[in-house]
Amino acid sequence: MDYFNAANQCYNTKEYKKAINLYKKAIENKENEACSYYNSSVCFIKLKDYESAINLLKSAILLKKIQNTFLI
């Protein structure tokens, strides 16, 4: 299953909690990991859970930095 795209569909219909769960599954399956962390954080922002959002944003940034290091 393509969890990332399913999560995006839930986000677009404002089903943020369901989207978060699907983004978690996408991360577990290595589907667009950095984007999944980022998009999850946006869902938490929509739910006004800013602390969770910040933690996920930090994970997205760290992962993106690691990925870019390997590409050089």
CSV table of C-alpha atoms in Angstrom, one decimal:
chain,number,residue,atom,x,y,z
A,1,MET,CA,0.0,0.0,0.0
A,2,ASP,CA,1.1,3.5,-0.7
A,3,TYR,CA,0.8,5.0,2.7
A,4,PHE,CA,2.2,8.4,1.8
A,5,ASN,CA,-0.4,9.1,-0.9
A,6,ALA,CA,-3.2,7.8,1.3
A,7,ALA,CA,-2.0,10.1,4.1
A,8,ASN,CA,-2.0,13.0,1.6
A,9,GLN,CA,-5.6,12.3,0.7
A,10,CYS,CA,-6.6,12.3,4.3
A,11,TYR,CA,-4.8,15.5,4.9
A,12,ASN,CA,-6.6,17.1,1.9
A,13,THR,CA,-9.9,16.1,3.5
A,14,LYS,CA,-8.8,17.4,6.9
A,15,GLU,CA,-8.7,14.0,8.5
A,16,TYR,CA,-5.5,14.9,10.3
A,17,LYS,CA,-5.3,12.2,12.9
A,18,LYS,CA,-5.8,9.5,10.3
A,19,ALA,CA,-3.2,11.2,8.1
A,20,ILE,CA,-0.7,11.2,10.9
A,21,ASN,CA,-1.2,7.4,11.4
A,22,LEU,CA,-0.7,6.8,7.7
A,23,TYR,CA,2.4,9.0,7.6
A,24,LYS,CA,3.8,7.0,10.5
A,25,LYS,CA,3.3,3.8,8.4
A,26,ALA,CA,5.0,5.5,5.5
A,27,ILE,CA,8.0,6.3,7.6
A,28,GLU,CA,8.2,2.7,8.8
A,29,ASN,CA,8.1,1.6,5.2
A,30,LYS,CA,10.7,4.2,4.1
A,31,GLU,CA,8.3,6.0,1.9
A,32,ASN,CA,9.3,9.6,1.4
A,33,GLU,CA,10.6,9.7,5.0
A,34,ALA,CA,11.5,13.4,5.2
A,35,CYS,CA,8.3,14.5,3.5
A,36,SER,CA,6.3,12.2,5.8
A,37,TYR,CA,7.9,13.7,8.9
A,38,TYR,CA,7.2,17.2,7.6
A,39,ASN,CA,3.7,16.5,6.5
A,40,SER,CA,3.0,14.8,9.9
A,41,SER,CA,4.2,18.0,11.6
A,42,VAL,CA,1.8,20.1,9.5
A,43,CYS,CA,-1.1,17.8,10.7
A,44,PHE,CA,0.0,18.4,14.3
A,45,ILE,CA,0.1,22.2,13.6
A,46,LYS,CA,-3.5,21.9,12.3
A,47,LEU,CA,-4.4,20.1,15.5
A,48,LYS,CA,-2.6,22.8,17.5
A,49,ASP,CA,-0.1,20.2,19.0
A,50,TYR,CA,2.9,22.4,18.4
A,51,GLU,CA,5.3,20.4,20.5
A,52,SER,CA,4.8,17.3,18.5
A,53,ALA,CA,5.1,19.3,15.3
A,54,ILE,CA,8.4,20.8,16.3
A,55,ASN,CA,9.8,17.3,17.1
A,56,LEU,CA,8.8,16.0,13.7
A,57,LEU,CA,10.2,19.0,12.0
A,58,LYS,CA,13.5,18.4,13.7
A,59,SER,CA,13.4,14.8,12.5
A,60,ALA,CA,12.6,15.9,8.9
A,61,ILE,CA,15.5,18.4,8.9
A,62,LEU,CA,18.0,15.9,10.4
A,63,LEU,CA,16.9,13.2,7.9
A,64,LYS,CA,17.2,15.5,5.0
A,65,LYS,CA,20.7,16.6,6.1
A,66,ILE,CA,21.8,12.9,6.3
A,67,GLN,CA,20.3,12.1,2.9
A,68,ASN,CA,22.0,15.1,1.3
A,69,THR,CA,25.3,14.1,2.8
A,70,PHE,CA,25.1,10.7,1.1
A,71,LEU,CA,24.3,12.3,-2.2
A,72,ILE,CA,27.5,14.4,-2.3
